């Protein structure tokens, strides 16, 4: 068990952020068949085809231990950061920051040969390794990143509602079955760990992830304490939208608006919707205005972007023909 001791300042600094590196790291386990392969089957097929010919041995071996992962692959995370921002932090890791993972995870003679360059000369080996991360990102994660971001946004909205309705107790109770919250203690029930960590004012960063399912991860560093957890709704991530071309709903509201409802299972911007439907953003905005005025979709602003998603009423109309007049 990992037990985090939280002070008043830590409780005030419980917050959320998406981490591109978190998703990349967790996706390697999926691609390697160690977790969630059936859930993410469409992505696995895509990633394997796009990564054909890329030697991932170093990356897969580095993440071969189920009970631990390299701290330098869990860089400090701030809201709104890109993969490039986090990759720069990984590149800047000093020798001690790289070697500590190996020292904690393997005896000196047990470090896999393919990883020896990272241990023996981190400054020289880290550059090519980060180039491999960049290539992996571009091939396997970047094509689906908008979809993953939509999943994160939906999770953020749900967690915010939990916090508003019931405070931190409700938030943590809803987060994961292996997380317990009791006053000034946050317990993460990982049987292979026995850690008591006083957080000391840095708070707790909560990072939703699609590829981590069904597990959780904890980094109890002194600069940032973070918990990665399965994003809510991950089971719908790769589902195809139901056909609407000849549905009763399409007859009622029109094919374009029915198609919009089908796409809004996760929050999306007008730009994303326009690209998927092959129409202009102005056309999408016009249809969304009609759907929103009839309480079939709702919108919220995230930074400079307005995201739209179906309401329960919209979902009911999409999936239940009997609800139509």
mmCIF file of C-alpha atoms in Angstrom:
data_model
loop_
_atom_site.group_PDB
_atom_site.id
_atom_site.type_symbol
_atom_site.label_atom_id
_atom_site.label_comp_id
_atom_site.label_asym_id
_atom_site.label_seq_id
_atom_site.Cartn_x
_atom_site.Cartn_y
_atom_site.Cartn_z
ATOM 1 C CA UNK A 1 0.000 0.000 0.000
ATOM 2 C CA UNK A 2 1.086 3.560 -0.716
ATOM 3 C CA UNK A 3 -0.143 5.931 1.982
ATOM 4 C CA UNK A 4 0.008 9.642 1.242
ATOM 5 C CA UNK A 5 -0.180 11.986 4.230
ATOM 6 C CA UNK A 6 -1.910 15.196 3.175
ATOM 7 C CA UNK A 7 -1.717 18.579 4.861
ATOM 8 C CA UNK A 8 -4.204 21.425 4.467
ATOM 9 C CA UNK A 9 -2.192 22.920 1.603
ATOM 10 C CA UNK A 10 -2.113 19.548 -0.165
ATOM 11 C CA UNK A 11 -5.878 19.214 0.045
ATOM 12 C CA UNK A 12 -6.212 22.678 -1.487
ATOM 13 C CA UNK A 13 -3.931 21.595 -4.351
ATOM 14 C CA UNK A 14 -5.758 18.477 -5.507
ATOM 15 C CA UNK A 15 -6.096 19.117 -9.236
ATOM 16 C CA UNK A 16 -6.381 17.493 -12.668
ATOM 17 C CA UNK A 17 -4.277 17.592 -15.821
ATOM 18 C CA UNK A 18 -3.765 15.447 -18.893
ATOM 19 C CA UNK A 19 -0.303 14.046 -19.466
ATOM 20 C CA UNK A 20 0.753 13.049 -23.001
ATOM 21 C CA UNK A 21 3.703 11.108 -21.576
ATOM 22 C CA UNK A 22 1.363 9.222 -19.229
ATOM 23 C CA UNK A 23 -0.680 8.031 -22.198
ATOM 24 C CA UNK A 24 2.431 7.130 -24.202
ATOM 25 C CA UNK A 25 3.937 5.161 -21.332
ATOM 26 C CA UNK A 26 0.719 3.271 -20.605
ATOM 27 C CA UNK A 27 0.124 2.552 -24.289
ATOM 28 C CA UNK A 28 3.370 0.571 -24.457
ATOM 29 C CA UNK A 29 1.940 -1.944 -21.981
ATOM 30 C CA UNK A 30 -1.160 -2.277 -24.176
ATOM 31 C CA UNK A 31 0.829 -2.678 -27.378
ATOM 32 C CA UNK A 32 2.994 -5.305 -25.666
ATOM 33 C CA UNK A 33 -0.127 -7.270 -24.708
ATOM 34 C CA UNK A 34 0.232 -6.890 -20.937
ATOM 35 C CA UNK A 35 -3.016 -5.023 -20.315
ATOM 36 C CA UNK A 36 -6.152 -3.848 -22.093
ATOM 37 C CA UNK A 37 -5.329 -5.359 -25.502
ATOM 38 C CA UNK A 38 -8.924 -6.473 -26.128
ATOM 39 C CA UNK A 39 -10.362 -3.138 -25.026
ATOM 40 C CA UNK A 40 -7.994 -1.230 -27.322
ATOM 41 C CA UNK A 41 -7.968 -3.696 -30.224
ATOM 42 C CA UNK A 42 -8.685 -1.058 -32.941
ATOM 43 C CA UNK A 43 -5.839 1.117 -31.675
ATOM 44 C CA UNK A 44 -3.440 -1.836 -31.388
ATOM 45 C CA UNK A 45 -4.049 -2.691 -35.054
ATOM 46 C CA UNK A 46 -3.461 0.925 -36.071
ATOM 47 C CA UNK A 47 -0.337 1.324 -33.954
ATOM 48 C CA UNK A 48 1.269 -1.911 -35.090
ATOM 49 C CA UNK A 49 0.793 -1.052 -38.739
ATOM 50 C CA UNK A 50 2.219 2.450 -38.301
ATOM 51 C CA UNK A 51 5.144 1.223 -36.175
ATOM 52 C CA UNK A 52 6.131 -1.584 -38.529
ATOM 53 C CA UNK A 53 9.905 -1.647 -38.805
ATOM 54 C CA UNK A 54 10.480 0.488 -35.683
ATOM 55 C CA UNK A 55 12.627 -1.279 -33.086
ATOM 56 C CA UNK A 56 10.851 -0.764 -29.746
ATOM 57 C CA UNK A 57 13.041 -3.166 -27.773
ATOM 58 C CA UNK A 58 14.612 -0.473 -25.576
ATOM 59 C CA UNK A 59 11.253 1.113 -24.745
ATOM 60 C CA UNK A 60 9.453 -2.183 -24.077
ATOM 61 C CA UNK A 61 12.314 -3.505 -21.943
ATOM 62 C CA UNK A 62 12.529 -0.267 -19.970
ATOM 63 C CA UNK A 63 8.863 -0.724 -19.076
ATOM 64 C CA UNK A 64 9.098 -4.475 -18.507
ATOM 65 C CA UNK A 65 8.586 -4.300 -14.733
ATOM 66 C CA UNK A 66 4.921 -4.303 -13.749
ATOM 67 C CA UNK A 67 5.583 -2.904 -10.266
ATOM 68 C CA UNK A 68 7.609 0.173 -11.278
ATOM 69 C CA UNK A 69 8.299 2.573 -14.134
ATOM 70 C CA UNK A 70 11.082 5.118 -14.713
ATOM 71 C CA UNK A 71 10.543 8.385 -12.910
ATOM 72 C CA UNK A 72 12.043 10.279 -15.836
ATOM 73 C CA UNK A 73 9.141 9.030 -17.973
ATOM 74 C CA UNK A 74 6.771 10.746 -15.546
ATOM 75 C CA UNK A 75 7.896 14.377 -15.947
ATOM 76 C CA UNK A 76 6.359 17.284 -14.099
ATOM 77 C CA UNK A 77 2.959 17.977 -15.620
ATOM 78 C CA UNK A 78 1.167 21.297 -15.903
ATOM 79 C CA UNK A 79 -2.272 21.905 -17.450
ATOM 80 C CA UNK A 80 -2.154 22.513 -21.187
ATOM 81 C CA UNK A 81 1.277 21.006 -21.783
ATOM 82 C CA UNK A 82 2.052 19.328 -25.090
ATOM 83 C CA UNK A 83 3.994 16.165 -25.759
ATOM 84 C CA UNK A 84 6.882 18.336 -26.920
ATOM 85 C CA UNK A 85 6.932 20.158 -23.577
ATOM 86 C CA UNK A 86 7.161 16.909 -21.672
ATOM 87 C CA UNK A 87 9.688 15.370 -24.058
ATOM 88 C CA UNK A 88 11.976 18.362 -23.448
ATOM 89 C CA UNK A 89 11.831 17.589 -19.717
ATOM 90 C CA UNK A 90 12.759 13.963 -20.356
ATOM 91 C CA UNK A 91 15.695 15.063 -22.525
ATOM 92 C CA UNK A 92 16.883 17.330 -19.708
ATOM 93 C CA UNK A 93 16.992 14.534 -17.101
ATOM 94 C CA UNK A 94 20.388 14.426 -15.417
ATOM 95 C CA UNK A 95 22.457 11.254 -15.080
ATOM 96 C CA UNK A 96 21.327 10.625 -11.504
ATOM 97 C CA UNK A 97 17.681 10.968 -12.513
ATOM 98 C CA UNK A 98 18.096 8.251 -15.129
ATOM 99 C CA UNK A 99 20.251 5.894 -13.076
ATOM 100 C CA UNK A 100 18.104 5.926 -9.942
ATOM 101 C CA UNK A 101 15.429 3.831 -11.670
ATOM 102 C CA UNK A 102 17.954 1.159 -12.563
ATOM 103 C CA UNK A 103 19.526 1.228 -9.094
ATOM 104 C CA UNK A 104 16.110 0.723 -7.483
ATOM 105 C CA UNK A 105 14.880 -1.908 -9.949
ATOM 106 C CA UNK A 106 17.817 -4.151 -10.841
ATOM 107 C CA UNK A 107 21.089 -5.309 -9.272
ATOM 108 C CA UNK A 108 24.067 -3.898 -11.233
ATOM 109 C CA UNK A 109 24.688 -7.222 -12.944
ATOM 110 C CA UNK A 110 20.978 -7.699 -13.717
ATOM 111 C CA UNK A 111 20.369 -4.653 -15.905
ATOM 112 C CA UNK A 112 19.239 -5.949 -19.327
ATOM 113 C CA UNK A 113 22.029 -5.515 -21.907
ATOM 114 C CA UNK A 114 19.823 -3.438 -24.202
ATOM 115 C CA UNK A 115 19.439 -0.877 -21.380
ATOM 116 C CA UNK A 116 23.116 -0.708 -20.369
ATOM 117 C CA UNK A 117 23.833 2.384 -22.538
ATOM 118 C CA UNK A 118 21.149 4.345 -20.659
ATOM 119 C CA UNK A 119 22.780 3.400 -17.370
ATOM 120 C CA UNK A 120 26.442 3.610 -18.351
ATOM 121 C CA UNK A 121 26.234 6.894 -20.278
ATOM 122 C CA UNK A 122 22.806 8.529 -19.824
ATOM 123 C CA UNK A 123 23.866 11.833 -21.348
ATOM 124 C CA UNK A 124 24.775 10.125 -24.625
ATOM 125 C CA UNK A 125 21.991 7.516 -24.756
ATOM 126 C CA UNK A 126 19.088 9.717 -23.689
ATOM 127 C CA UNK A 127 19.034 11.675 -26.965
ATOM 128 C CA UNK A 128 18.442 8.651 -29.244
ATOM 129 C CA UNK A 129 15.974 7.264 -26.719
ATOM 130 C CA UNK A 130 13.962 10.514 -26.812
ATOM 131 C CA UNK A 131 14.061 10.406 -30.606
ATOM 132 C CA UNK A 132 12.456 6.954 -30.331
ATOM 133 C CA UNK A 133 9.771 8.381 -28.040
ATOM 134 C CA UNK A 134 9.061 11.132 -30.575
ATOM 135 C CA UNK A 135 8.773 8.596 -33.394
ATOM 136 C CA UNK A 136 6.457 6.410 -31.313
ATOM 137 C CA UNK A 137 4.282 9.412 -30.449
ATOM 138 C CA UNK A 138 3.954 10.537 -34.064
ATOM 139 C CA UNK A 139 3.065 7.064 -35.307
ATOM 140 C CA UNK A 140 0.910 5.638 -32.518
ATOM 141 C CA UNK A 141 -0.502 8.407 -30.318
ATOM 142 C CA UNK A 142 -0.705 11.591 -32.360
ATOM 143 C CA UNK A 143 -3.296 10.210 -34.821
ATOM 144 C CA UNK A 144 -5.703 9.427 -31.951
ATOM 145 C CA UNK A 145 -4.741 12.277 -29.625
ATOM 146 C CA UNK A 146 -7.895 14.371 -30.311
ATOM 147 C CA UNK A 147 -9.986 11.328 -29.388
ATOM 148 C CA UNK A 148 -7.995 10.805 -26.183
ATOM 149 C CA UNK A 149 -8.313 14.499 -25.299
ATOM 150 C CA UNK A 150 -12.077 14.284 -25.726
ATOM 151 C CA UNK A 151 -12.115 11.348 -23.301
ATOM 152 C CA UNK A 152 -10.024 13.367 -20.821
ATOM 153 C CA UNK A 153 -12.362 16.353 -21.098
ATOM 154 C CA UNK A 154 -15.401 14.187 -20.413
ATOM 155 C CA UNK A 155 -13.626 12.764 -17.372
ATOM 156 C CA UNK A 156 -12.686 16.245 -16.107
ATOM 157 C CA UNK A 157 -16.321 17.322 -16.328
ATOM 158 C CA UNK A 158 -17.521 14.267 -14.406
ATOM 159 C CA UNK A 159 -14.880 14.618 -11.670
ATOM 160 C CA UNK A 160 -15.657 18.309 -11.276
ATOM 161 C CA UNK A 161 -19.291 17.402 -10.731
ATOM 162 C CA UNK A 162 -18.313 14.824 -8.098
ATOM 163 C CA UNK A 163 -16.190 17.406 -6.288
ATOM 164 C CA UNK A 164 -18.998 19.962 -6.383
ATOM 165 C CA UNK A 165 -21.590 17.520 -5.070
ATOM 166 C CA UNK A 166 -19.641 15.763 -2.357
ATOM 167 C CA UNK A 167 -16.204 17.286 -1.884
ATOM 168 C CA UNK A 168 -12.953 15.337 -1.852
ATOM 169 C CA UNK A 169 -14.510 12.286 -0.211
ATOM 170 C CA UNK A 170 -16.958 11.875 -3.108
ATOM 171 C CA UNK A 171 -14.242 12.591 -5.656
ATOM 172 C CA UNK A 172 -11.804 9.948 -4.392
ATOM 173 C CA UNK A 173 -14.534 7.397 -3.690
ATOM 174 C CA UNK A 174 -15.538 7.608 -7.353
ATOM 175 C CA UNK A 175 -11.990 7.616 -8.746
ATOM 176 C CA UNK A 176 -10.876 3.971 -8.447
ATOM 177 C CA UNK A 177 -11.609 0.929 -6.292
ATOM 178 C CA UNK A 178 -7.993 0.851 -5.082
ATOM 179 C CA UNK A 179 -8.073 4.399 -3.732
ATOM 180 C CA UNK A 180 -9.306 5.197 -0.213
ATOM 181 C CA UNK A 181 -9.580 8.653 1.306
ATOM 182 C CA UNK A 182 -9.708 9.164 5.063
ATOM 183 C CA UNK A 183 -9.220 12.696 6.362
ATOM 184 C CA UNK A 184 -5.548 13.487 6.005
ATOM 185 C CA UNK A 185 -4.646 10.152 4.373
ATOM 186 C CA UNK A 186 -4.960 8.965 0.814
ATOM 187 C CA UNK A 187 -4.351 5.236 0.552
ATOM 188 C CA UNK A 188 -3.549 3.578 -2.762
ATOM 189 C CA UNK A 189 -3.998 -0.170 -2.344
ATOM 190 C CA UNK A 190 -1.096 -1.566 -4.312
ATOM 191 C CA UNK A 191 -0.033 -4.789 -2.529
ATOM 192 C CA UNK A 192 3.488 -4.828 -3.999
ATOM 193 C CA UNK A 193 4.303 -1.491 -2.324
ATOM 194 C CA UNK A 194 4.832 -0.484 1.288
ATOM 195 C CA UNK A 195 5.294 3.289 1.291
ATOM 196 C CA UNK A 196 4.389 6.088 3.690
ATOM 197 C CA UNK A 197 4.939 9.478 2.048
ATOM 198 C CA UNK A 198 4.256 12.928 3.499
ATOM 199 C CA UNK A 199 3.277 15.127 0.597
ATOM 200 C CA UNK A 200 4.616 18.391 2.089
ATOM 201 C CA UNK A 201 2.572 21.022 0.288
ATOM 202 C CA UNK A 202 2.906 20.047 -3.385
ATOM 203 C CA UNK A 203 -0.633 18.658 -3.524
ATOM 204 C CA UNK A 204 -1.837 15.730 -5.620
ATOM 205 C CA UNK A 205 -2.137 15.773 -9.400
ATOM 206 C CA UNK A 206 -4.759 13.419 -10.859
ATOM 207 C CA UNK A 207 -4.158 12.299 -14.441
ATOM 208 C CA UNK A 208 -6.851 10.441 -16.397
ATOM 209 C CA UNK A 209 -5.563 7.899 -18.913
ATOM 210 C CA UNK A 210 -7.190 5.687 -21.502
ATOM 211 C CA UNK A 211 -4.387 3.146 -21.763
ATOM 212 C CA UNK A 212 -3.810 2.612 -18.033
ATOM 213 C CA UNK A 213 -7.082 0.680 -17.599
ATOM 214 C CA UNK A 214 -7.727 -1.225 -15.379
ATOM 215 C CA UNK A 215 -4.744 -0.212 -13.227
ATOM 216 C CA UNK A 216 -3.549 2.930 -11.498
ATOM 217 C CA UNK A 217 -0.087 4.426 -11.111
ATOM 218 C CA UNK A 218 1.473 6.562 -8.395
ATOM 219 C CA UNK A 219 4.527 8.789 -8.447
ATOM 220 C CA UNK A 220 5.378 10.044 -4.962
ATOM 221 C CA UNK A 221 8.192 12.449 -5.819
ATOM 222 C CA UNK A 222 9.090 15.510 -3.790
ATOM 223 C CA UNK A 223 8.366 17.958 -6.639
ATOM 224 C CA UNK A 224 5.045 16.454 -7.675
ATOM 225 C CA UNK A 225 2.819 13.685 -6.360
ATOM 226 C CA UNK A 226 0.639 12.251 -9.109
ATOM 227 C CA UNK A 227 -1.881 9.473 -9.579
ATOM 228 C CA UNK A 228 -2.754 8.102 -13.000
ATOM 229 C CA UNK A 229 -6.174 6.449 -13.177
ATOM 230 C CA UNK A 230 -8.504 5.041 -15.893
ATOM 231 C CA UNK A 231 -10.513 7.770 -17.551
ATOM 232 C CA UNK A 232 -14.235 7.341 -17.215
ATOM 233 C CA UNK A 233 -15.919 6.070 -20.381
ATOM 234 C CA UNK A 234 -12.832 4.347 -21.777
ATOM 235 C CA UNK A 235 -15.009 1.401 -22.813
ATOM 236 C CA UNK A 236 -16.646 3.635 -25.457
ATOM 237 C CA UNK A 237 -13.385 5.073 -26.760
ATOM 238 C CA UNK A 238 -13.156 3.078 -29.993
ATOM 239 C CA UNK A 239 -16.842 2.360 -30.525
ATOM 240 C CA UNK A 240 -18.189 3.220 -33.939
ATOM 241 C CA UNK A 241 -21.101 5.629 -34.046
ATOM 242 C CA UNK A 242 -24.420 3.931 -34.807
ATOM 243 C CA UNK A 243 -25.606 4.272 -38.418
ATOM 244 C CA UNK A 244 -27.985 7.186 -38.868
ATOM 245 C CA UNK A 245 -28.377 7.576 -42.624
ATOM 246 C CA UNK A 246 -31.784 5.881 -42.747
ATOM 247 C CA UNK A 247 -32.781 5.980 -39.106
ATOM 248 C CA UNK A 248 -36.040 7.444 -37.790
ATOM 249 C CA UNK A 249 -33.956 10.106 -36.035
ATOM 250 C CA UNK A 250 -32.382 11.158 -39.338
ATOM 251 C CA UNK A 251 -35.839 11.403 -40.861
ATOM 252 C CA UNK A 252 -36.896 13.648 -37.994
ATOM 253 C CA UNK A 253 -33.945 15.996 -37.562
ATOM 254 C CA UNK A 254 -32.001 15.456 -40.785
ATOM 255 C CA UNK A 255 -28.947 13.332 -41.543
ATOM 256 C CA UNK A 256 -26.394 15.996 -40.613
ATOM 257 C CA UNK A 257 -27.854 16.667 -37.179
ATOM 258 C CA UNK A 258 -28.327 12.957 -36.511
ATOM 259 C CA UNK A 259 -24.684 12.383 -37.497
ATOM 260 C CA UNK A 260 -23.606 15.158 -35.104
ATOM 261 C CA UNK A 261 -25.476 13.508 -32.254
ATOM 262 C CA UNK A 262 -23.807 10.196 -33.066
ATOM 263 C CA UNK A 263 -20.344 11.808 -32.966
ATOM 264 C CA UNK A 264 -20.933 13.599 -29.673
ATOM 265 C CA UNK A 265 -20.501 10.581 -27.423
ATOM 266 C CA UNK A 266 -17.383 12.452 -26.234
ATOM 267 C CA UNK A 267 -16.869 16.239 -26.114
ATOM 268 C CA UNK A 268 -15.730 17.711 -29.448
ATOM 269 C CA UNK A 269 -15.101 21.135 -30.929
ATOM 270 C CA UNK A 270 -16.793 22.497 -34.046
ATOM 271 C CA UNK A 271 -13.480 22.129 -35.897
ATOM 272 C CA UNK A 272 -13.221 18.413 -35.077
ATOM 273 C CA UNK A 273 -16.843 17.830 -36.033
ATOM 274 C CA UNK A 274 -16.455 19.705 -39.307
ATOM 275 C CA UNK A 275 -13.415 17.610 -40.245
ATOM 276 C CA UNK A 276 -15.209 14.348 -39.508
ATOM 277 C CA UNK A 277 -18.367 15.314 -41.398
ATOM 278 C CA UNK A 278 -16.574 17.007 -44.294
ATOM 279 C CA UNK A 279 -18.488 20.279 -43.946
ATOM 280 C CA UNK A 280 -17.609 23.803 -42.864
ATOM 281 C CA UNK A 281 -17.369 24.852 -39.223
ATOM 282 C CA UNK A 282 -20.113 27.408 -39.875
ATOM 283 C CA UNK A 283 -22.477 24.648 -41.000
ATOM 284 C CA UNK A 284 -21.693 22.605 -37.899
ATOM 285 C CA UNK A 285 -22.259 25.640 -35.673
ATOM 286 C CA UNK A 286 -25.681 26.204 -37.238
ATOM 287 C CA UNK A 287 -26.736 22.596 -36.626
ATOM 288 C CA UNK A 288 -25.367 22.661 -33.078
ATOM 289 C CA UNK A 289 -27.361 25.793 -32.297
ATOM 290 C CA UNK A 290 -30.584 23.983 -33.234
ATOM 291 C CA UNK A 291 -29.635 20.855 -31.266
ATOM 292 C CA UNK A 292 -28.660 22.888 -28.218
ATOM 293 C CA UNK A 293 -31.883 24.928 -28.298
ATOM 294 C CA UNK A 294 -33.767 21.622 -28.080
ATOM 295 C CA UNK A 295 -31.613 20.354 -25.187
ATOM 296 C CA UNK A 296 -30.055 17.587 -27.271
ATOM 297 C CA UNK A 297 -26.479 18.866 -26.854
ATOM 298 C CA UNK A 298 -24.741 21.110 -24.348
ATOM 299 C CA UNK A 299 -21.571 23.148 -24.514
ATOM 300 C CA UNK A 300 -18.805 24.311 -22.191
ATOM 301 C CA UNK A 301 -15.662 26.322 -22.654
ATOM 302 C CA UNK A 302 -12.223 24.847 -21.987
ATOM 303 C CA UNK A 303 -9.587 27.537 -22.423
ATOM 304 C CA UNK A 304 -10.146 28.998 -25.873
ATOM 305 C CA UNK A 305 -12.153 26.041 -27.162
ATOM 306 C CA UNK A 306 -15.871 25.381 -26.843
ATOM 307 C CA UNK A 307 -16.685 21.672 -26.563
ATOM 308 C CA UNK A 308 -20.046 20.075 -27.318
ATOM 309 C CA UNK A 309 -21.475 16.781 -26.096
ATOM 310 C CA UNK A 310 -24.814 15.003 -26.076
ATOM 311 C CA UNK A 311 -27.263 15.468 -23.250
ATOM 312 C CA UNK A 312 -29.065 12.434 -21.781
ATOM 313 C CA UNK A 313 -32.046 13.485 -23.861
ATOM 314 C CA UNK A 314 -29.936 13.462 -27.017
ATOM 315 C CA UNK A 315 -28.526 10.050 -26.172
ATOM 316 C CA UNK A 316 -32.023 8.718 -25.568
ATOM 317 C CA UNK A 317 -33.215 9.900 -28.966
ATOM 318 C CA UNK A 318 -30.147 8.488 -30.697
ATOM 319 C CA UNK A 319 -30.437 5.003 -29.227
ATOM 320 C CA UNK A 320 -34.147 4.583 -28.557
ATOM 321 C CA UNK A 321 -36.397 4.920 -31.579
ATOM 322 C CA UNK A 322 -39.451 4.492 -29.354
ATOM 323 C CA UNK A 323 -38.689 7.912 -27.863
ATOM 324 C CA UNK A 324 -39.405 9.541 -31.230
ATOM 325 C CA UNK A 325 -42.852 10.939 -31.960
#
